[in-house]
CSV table of C-alpha atoms and ligand atoms in Angstrom, one decimal:
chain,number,residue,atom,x,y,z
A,149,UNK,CA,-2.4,-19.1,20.7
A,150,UNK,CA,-5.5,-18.0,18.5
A,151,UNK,CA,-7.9,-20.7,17.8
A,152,UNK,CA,-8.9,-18.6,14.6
A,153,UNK,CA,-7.1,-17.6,11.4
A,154,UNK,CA,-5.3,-14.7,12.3
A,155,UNK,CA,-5.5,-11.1,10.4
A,156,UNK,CA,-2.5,-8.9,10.0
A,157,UNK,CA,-4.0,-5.9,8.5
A,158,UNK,CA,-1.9,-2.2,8.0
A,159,UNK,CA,-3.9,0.6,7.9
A,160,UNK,CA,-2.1,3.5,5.6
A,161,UNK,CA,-4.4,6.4,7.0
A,162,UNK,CA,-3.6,9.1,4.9
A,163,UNK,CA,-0.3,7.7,3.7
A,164,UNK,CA,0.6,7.1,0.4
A,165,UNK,CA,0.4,8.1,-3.6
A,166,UNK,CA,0.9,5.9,-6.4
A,167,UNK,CA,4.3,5.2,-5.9
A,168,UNK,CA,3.6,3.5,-2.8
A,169,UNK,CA,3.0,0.2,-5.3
A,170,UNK,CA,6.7,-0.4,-4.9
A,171,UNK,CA,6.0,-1.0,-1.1
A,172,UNK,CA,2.7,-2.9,-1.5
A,173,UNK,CA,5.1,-5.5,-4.9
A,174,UNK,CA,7.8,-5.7,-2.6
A,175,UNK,CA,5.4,-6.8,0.5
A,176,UNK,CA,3.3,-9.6,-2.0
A,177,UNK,CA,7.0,-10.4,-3.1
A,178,UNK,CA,8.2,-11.2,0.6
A,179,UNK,CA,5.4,-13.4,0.8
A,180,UNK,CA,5.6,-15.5,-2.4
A,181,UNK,CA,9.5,-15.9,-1.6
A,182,UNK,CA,8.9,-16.7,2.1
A,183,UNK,CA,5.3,-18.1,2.6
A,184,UNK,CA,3.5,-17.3,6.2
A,185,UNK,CA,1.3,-19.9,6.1
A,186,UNK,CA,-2.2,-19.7,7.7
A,187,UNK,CA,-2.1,-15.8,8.3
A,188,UNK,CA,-4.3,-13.0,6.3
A,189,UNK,CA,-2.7,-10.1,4.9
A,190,UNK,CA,-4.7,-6.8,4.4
A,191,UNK,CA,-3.6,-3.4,3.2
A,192,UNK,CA,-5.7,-0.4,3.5
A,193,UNK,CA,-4.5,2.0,2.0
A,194,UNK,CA,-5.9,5.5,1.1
A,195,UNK,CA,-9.3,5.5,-1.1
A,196,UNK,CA,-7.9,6.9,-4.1
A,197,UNK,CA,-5.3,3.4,-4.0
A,198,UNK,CA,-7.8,0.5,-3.4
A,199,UNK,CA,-8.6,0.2,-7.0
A,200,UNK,CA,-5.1,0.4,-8.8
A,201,UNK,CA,-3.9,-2.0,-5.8
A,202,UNK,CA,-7.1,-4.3,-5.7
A,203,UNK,CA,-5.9,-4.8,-9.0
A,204,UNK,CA,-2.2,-5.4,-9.0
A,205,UNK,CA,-3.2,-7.6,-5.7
A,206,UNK,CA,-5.8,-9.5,-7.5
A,207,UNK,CA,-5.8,-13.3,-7.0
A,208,UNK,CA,-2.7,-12.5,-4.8
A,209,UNK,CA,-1.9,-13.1,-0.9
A,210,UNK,CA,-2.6,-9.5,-0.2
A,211,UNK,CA,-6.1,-8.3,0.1
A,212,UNK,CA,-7.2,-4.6,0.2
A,213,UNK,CA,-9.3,-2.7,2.4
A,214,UNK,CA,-10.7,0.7,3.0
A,215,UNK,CA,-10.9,2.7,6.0
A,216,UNK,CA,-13.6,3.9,6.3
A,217,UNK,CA,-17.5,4.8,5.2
A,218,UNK,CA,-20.6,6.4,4.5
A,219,UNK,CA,-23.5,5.2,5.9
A,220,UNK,CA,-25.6,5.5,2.7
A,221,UNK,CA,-25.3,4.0,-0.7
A,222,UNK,CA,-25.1,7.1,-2.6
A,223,UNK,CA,-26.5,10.5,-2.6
A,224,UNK,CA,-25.9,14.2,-1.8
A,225,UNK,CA,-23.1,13.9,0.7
A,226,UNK,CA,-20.1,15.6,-1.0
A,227,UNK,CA,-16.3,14.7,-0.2
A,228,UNK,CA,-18.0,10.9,1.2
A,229,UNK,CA,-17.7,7.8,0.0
A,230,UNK,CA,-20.0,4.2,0.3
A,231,UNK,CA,-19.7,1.2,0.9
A,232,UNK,CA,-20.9,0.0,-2.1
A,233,UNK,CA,-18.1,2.0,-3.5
A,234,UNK,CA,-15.3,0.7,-1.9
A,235,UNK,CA,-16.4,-2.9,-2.8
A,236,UNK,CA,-16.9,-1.6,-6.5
A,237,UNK,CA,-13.2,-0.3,-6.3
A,238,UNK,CA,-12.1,-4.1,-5.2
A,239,UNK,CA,-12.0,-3.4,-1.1
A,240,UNK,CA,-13.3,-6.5,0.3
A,241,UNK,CA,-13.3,-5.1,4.2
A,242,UNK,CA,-13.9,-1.5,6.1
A,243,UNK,CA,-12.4,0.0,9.1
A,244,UNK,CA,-15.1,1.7,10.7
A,245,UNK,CA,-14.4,3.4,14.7
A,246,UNK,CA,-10.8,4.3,14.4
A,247,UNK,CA,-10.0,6.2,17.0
A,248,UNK,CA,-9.1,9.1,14.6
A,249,UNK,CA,-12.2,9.0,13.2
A,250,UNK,CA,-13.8,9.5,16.5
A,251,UNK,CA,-11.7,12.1,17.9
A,252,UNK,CA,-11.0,14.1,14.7
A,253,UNK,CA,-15.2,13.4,13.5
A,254,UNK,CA,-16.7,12.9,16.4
A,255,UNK,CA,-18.0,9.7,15.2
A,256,UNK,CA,-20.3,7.6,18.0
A,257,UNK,CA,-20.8,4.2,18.8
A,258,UNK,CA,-24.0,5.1,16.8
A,259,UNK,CA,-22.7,6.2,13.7
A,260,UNK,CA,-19.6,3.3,13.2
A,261,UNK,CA,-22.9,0.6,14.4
A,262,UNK,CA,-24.5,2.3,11.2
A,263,UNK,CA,-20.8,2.3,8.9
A,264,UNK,CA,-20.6,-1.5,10.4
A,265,UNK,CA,-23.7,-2.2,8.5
A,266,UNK,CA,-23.0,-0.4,5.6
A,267,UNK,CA,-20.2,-2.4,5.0
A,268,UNK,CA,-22.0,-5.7,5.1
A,269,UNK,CA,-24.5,-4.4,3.3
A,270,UNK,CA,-22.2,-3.9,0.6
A,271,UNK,CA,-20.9,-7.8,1.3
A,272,UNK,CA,-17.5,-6.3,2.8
A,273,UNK,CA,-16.0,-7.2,6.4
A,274,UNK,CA,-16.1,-4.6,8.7
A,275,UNK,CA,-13.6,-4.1,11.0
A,276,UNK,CA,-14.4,-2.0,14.3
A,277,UNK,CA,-12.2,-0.4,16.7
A,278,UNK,CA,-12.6,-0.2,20.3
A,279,UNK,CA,-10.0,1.0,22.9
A,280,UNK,CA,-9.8,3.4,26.2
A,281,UNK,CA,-8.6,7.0,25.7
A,282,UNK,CA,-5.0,7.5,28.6
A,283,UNK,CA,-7.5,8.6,30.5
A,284,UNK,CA,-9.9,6.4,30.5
A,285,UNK,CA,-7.2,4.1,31.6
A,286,UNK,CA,-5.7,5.8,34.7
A,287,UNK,CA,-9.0,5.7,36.1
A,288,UNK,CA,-9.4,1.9,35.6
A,289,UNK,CA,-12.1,2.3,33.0
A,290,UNK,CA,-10.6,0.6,30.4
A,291,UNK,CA,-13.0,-2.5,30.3
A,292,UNK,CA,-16.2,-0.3,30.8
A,293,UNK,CA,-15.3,1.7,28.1
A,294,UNK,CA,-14.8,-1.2,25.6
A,295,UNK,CA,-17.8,-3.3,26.6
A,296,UNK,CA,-19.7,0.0,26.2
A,297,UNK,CA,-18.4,0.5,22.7
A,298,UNK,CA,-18.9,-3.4,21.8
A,299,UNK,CA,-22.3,-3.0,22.9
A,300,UNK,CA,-23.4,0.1,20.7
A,301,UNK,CA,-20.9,0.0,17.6
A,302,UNK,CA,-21.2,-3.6,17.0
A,303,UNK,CA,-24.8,-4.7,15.4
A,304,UNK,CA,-27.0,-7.5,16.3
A,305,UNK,CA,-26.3,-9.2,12.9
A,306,UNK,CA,-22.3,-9.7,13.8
A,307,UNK,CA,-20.9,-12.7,12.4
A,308,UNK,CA,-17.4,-14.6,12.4
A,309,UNK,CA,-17.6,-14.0,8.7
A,310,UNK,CA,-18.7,-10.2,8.5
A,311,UNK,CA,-16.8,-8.3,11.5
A,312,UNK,CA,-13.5,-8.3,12.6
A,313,UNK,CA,-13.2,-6.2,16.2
A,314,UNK,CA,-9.6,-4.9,16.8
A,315,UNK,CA,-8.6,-3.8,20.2
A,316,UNK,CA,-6.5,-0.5,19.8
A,317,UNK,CA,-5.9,1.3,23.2
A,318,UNK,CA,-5.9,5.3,22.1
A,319,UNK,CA,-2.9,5.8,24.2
A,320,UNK,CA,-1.0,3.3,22.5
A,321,UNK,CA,-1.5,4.4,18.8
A,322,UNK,CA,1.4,6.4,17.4
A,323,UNK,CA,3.1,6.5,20.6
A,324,UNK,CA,5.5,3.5,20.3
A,325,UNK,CA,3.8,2.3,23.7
A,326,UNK,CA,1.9,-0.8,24.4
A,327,UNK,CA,0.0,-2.0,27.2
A,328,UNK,CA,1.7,-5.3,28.7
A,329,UNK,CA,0.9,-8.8,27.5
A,330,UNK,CA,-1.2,-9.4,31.0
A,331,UNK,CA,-3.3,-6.5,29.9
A,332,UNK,CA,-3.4,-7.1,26.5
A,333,UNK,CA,-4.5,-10.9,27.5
A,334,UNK,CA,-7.3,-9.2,30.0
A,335,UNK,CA,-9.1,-7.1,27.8
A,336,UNK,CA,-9.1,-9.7,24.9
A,337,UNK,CA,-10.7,-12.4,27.2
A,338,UNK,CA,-13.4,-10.0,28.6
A,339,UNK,CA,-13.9,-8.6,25.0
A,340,UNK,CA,-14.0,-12.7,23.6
A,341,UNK,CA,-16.4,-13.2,26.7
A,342,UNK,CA,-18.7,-10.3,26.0
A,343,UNK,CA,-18.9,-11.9,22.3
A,344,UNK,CA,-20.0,-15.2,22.9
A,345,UNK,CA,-22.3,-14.4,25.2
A,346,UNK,CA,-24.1,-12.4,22.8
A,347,UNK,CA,-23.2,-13.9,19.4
A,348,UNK,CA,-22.8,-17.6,20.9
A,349,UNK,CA,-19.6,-19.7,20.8
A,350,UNK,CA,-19.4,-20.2,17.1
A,351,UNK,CA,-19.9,-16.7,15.6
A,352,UNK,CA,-18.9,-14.9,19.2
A,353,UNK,CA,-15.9,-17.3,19.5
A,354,UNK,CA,-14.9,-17.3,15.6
A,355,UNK,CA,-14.8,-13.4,15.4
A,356,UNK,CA,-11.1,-12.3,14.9
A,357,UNK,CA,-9.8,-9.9,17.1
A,358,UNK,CA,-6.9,-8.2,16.2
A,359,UNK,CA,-4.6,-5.8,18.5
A,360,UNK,CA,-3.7,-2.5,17.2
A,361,UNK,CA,-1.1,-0.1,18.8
A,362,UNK,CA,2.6,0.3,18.1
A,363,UNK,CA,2.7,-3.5,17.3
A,364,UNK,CA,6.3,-3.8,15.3
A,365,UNK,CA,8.7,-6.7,14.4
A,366,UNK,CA,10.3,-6.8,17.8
A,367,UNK,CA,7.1,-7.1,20.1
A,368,UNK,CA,4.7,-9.0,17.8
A,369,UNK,CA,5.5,-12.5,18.7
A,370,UNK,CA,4.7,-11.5,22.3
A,371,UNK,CA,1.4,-9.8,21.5
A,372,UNK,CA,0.3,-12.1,18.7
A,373,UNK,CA,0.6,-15.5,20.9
A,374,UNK,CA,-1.7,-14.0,23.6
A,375,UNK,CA,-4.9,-16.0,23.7
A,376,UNK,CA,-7.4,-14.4,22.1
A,377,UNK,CA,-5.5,-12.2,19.9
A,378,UNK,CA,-6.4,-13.3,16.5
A,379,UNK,CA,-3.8,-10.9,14.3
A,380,UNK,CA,-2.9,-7.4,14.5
A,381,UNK,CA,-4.2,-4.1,12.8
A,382,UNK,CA,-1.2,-2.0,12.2
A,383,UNK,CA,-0.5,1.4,11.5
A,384,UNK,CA,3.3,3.3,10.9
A,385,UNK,CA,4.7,0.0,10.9
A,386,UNK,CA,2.8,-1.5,7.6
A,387,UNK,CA,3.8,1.3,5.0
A,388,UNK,CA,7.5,-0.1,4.8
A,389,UNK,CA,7.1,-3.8,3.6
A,390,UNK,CA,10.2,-5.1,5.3
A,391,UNK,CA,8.7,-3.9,8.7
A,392,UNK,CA,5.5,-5.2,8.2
A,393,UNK,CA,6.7,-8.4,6.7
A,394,UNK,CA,8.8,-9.0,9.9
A,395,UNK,CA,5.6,-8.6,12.0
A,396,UNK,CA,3.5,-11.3,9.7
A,397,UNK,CA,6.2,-13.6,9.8
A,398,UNK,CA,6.4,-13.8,13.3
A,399,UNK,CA,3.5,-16.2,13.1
A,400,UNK,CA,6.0,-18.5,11.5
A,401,UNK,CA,6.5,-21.4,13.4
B,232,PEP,C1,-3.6,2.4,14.1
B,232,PEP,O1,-3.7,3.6,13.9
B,232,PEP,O2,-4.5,1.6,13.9
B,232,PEP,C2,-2.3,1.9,14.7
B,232,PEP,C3,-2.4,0.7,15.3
B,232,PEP,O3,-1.2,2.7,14.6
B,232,PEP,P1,0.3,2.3,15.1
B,232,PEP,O4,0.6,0.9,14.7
B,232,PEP,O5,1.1,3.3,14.3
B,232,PEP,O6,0.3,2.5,16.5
């Protein structure tokens, strides 16, 4: 069981028009009515939703985040958006190296180190993504390829407070597959290893990490009592609020 608070985030992707505030009441309602104690909620929805839901969530149990970043804090870089922008609109944390943003952007290990730092710069969390390709995997990469990733997309300046790192094998994104708790518990120890020893035990050890990848009501208390798994980042299963309400609450004791 995580030592840390845990982080339940949903990430929308590119989900979601005004409307969707039904979803986002009915999830802030499920949690007044039936309280998850000691767990952090997170929506993040699309860009052009973090400011009407930063407000309607304000002072709330739900926070909102964005998901994703320019490096810079303004300037000539049409259709992109900064950091400092997403904290003006009320986002108080970024993902930054989805695995969609890195196959569909070709984003590197550079670039999310540089997004990482945006985001603090702008006093927001950020939250980066690591995780092995199928391939990757069949050829038993799987932990070179996330301590490769930890060691170029996170910064030097990582913090329990400022980064959250969230485990999300490629494969298992989307695909309603998920690798088994034995795996799930290796990686997270190596990855919590390969943080302290950097960061040192307080600010290595008291970084969250989450696991993202087809995490849903039925197969979160499995995944979310694995040591070292601080929380999940969640995709298709946080638009509906009664499915992603069943996945916070199964933190409940
Ligand atoms: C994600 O895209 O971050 C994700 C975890 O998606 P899903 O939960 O739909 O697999």
């Amino acid at each position: 069981m995580s030592k840390n608070t845990p982080l339940v985030a949903g990430n929308w992707k590119m989900n979601g028009q005004r409307e969707q505030a039904l979803e986002l009441g009915k999830l802030a309602e499920g949690l007044d009515k039936n309280p998850v104690e000691g767990v952090d909620v997170m929506i993040c929805p699309p860009t052009t939703l973090i400011m009407p839901f930063s407000e309607l969530m304000k002072g709330g149990k739900v926070a909102i985040g964005a998901q994703d970043c320019h490096t810079l804090v303004s300037g000539a870089n049409t259709g992109d958006i900064s950091a400092e922008m997403l904290a003006d609109a009320g986002a108080t944390a970024i993902i930054v190296g989805h695995s969609e943003r890195r196959a569909d952007h070709s984003e590197s290990d550079a670039l999310i180190n540089e997004k990482a730092q945006a985001s603090w710069r702008a006093g927001l969390v950020a939250i980066i993504c690591v995780g092995e390709t199928n391939g990757q995997r069949q050829y038993g990469l799987t932990l070179d390829v996330v301590r490769r990733q930890l060691k170029n997309a996170v910064p030097d300046g990582a913090t329990a407070k400022n980064t959250v790192i969230a485990y999300e094998p490629v494969w298992a994104i989307g695909s309603g597959l998920t690798p088994t708790v034995e795996d799930v518990d290796k990686v997270h120890n190596d990855i919590r290893k390969v943080l302290v020893e950097r960061f040192g035990d307080s600010e290595g050890g008291g970084m969250r990490l989450l696991y993202g990848g087809s995490v849903k009501a039925s197969n979160a208390k499995e995944l979310m009592a694995v040591e070292n798994v601080d929380g999940a980042l969640v995709g298709g299963a946080s638009l509906k609020a009664d499915d992603f309400l069943g996945i916070i609450t199964s933190y409940k004791s």
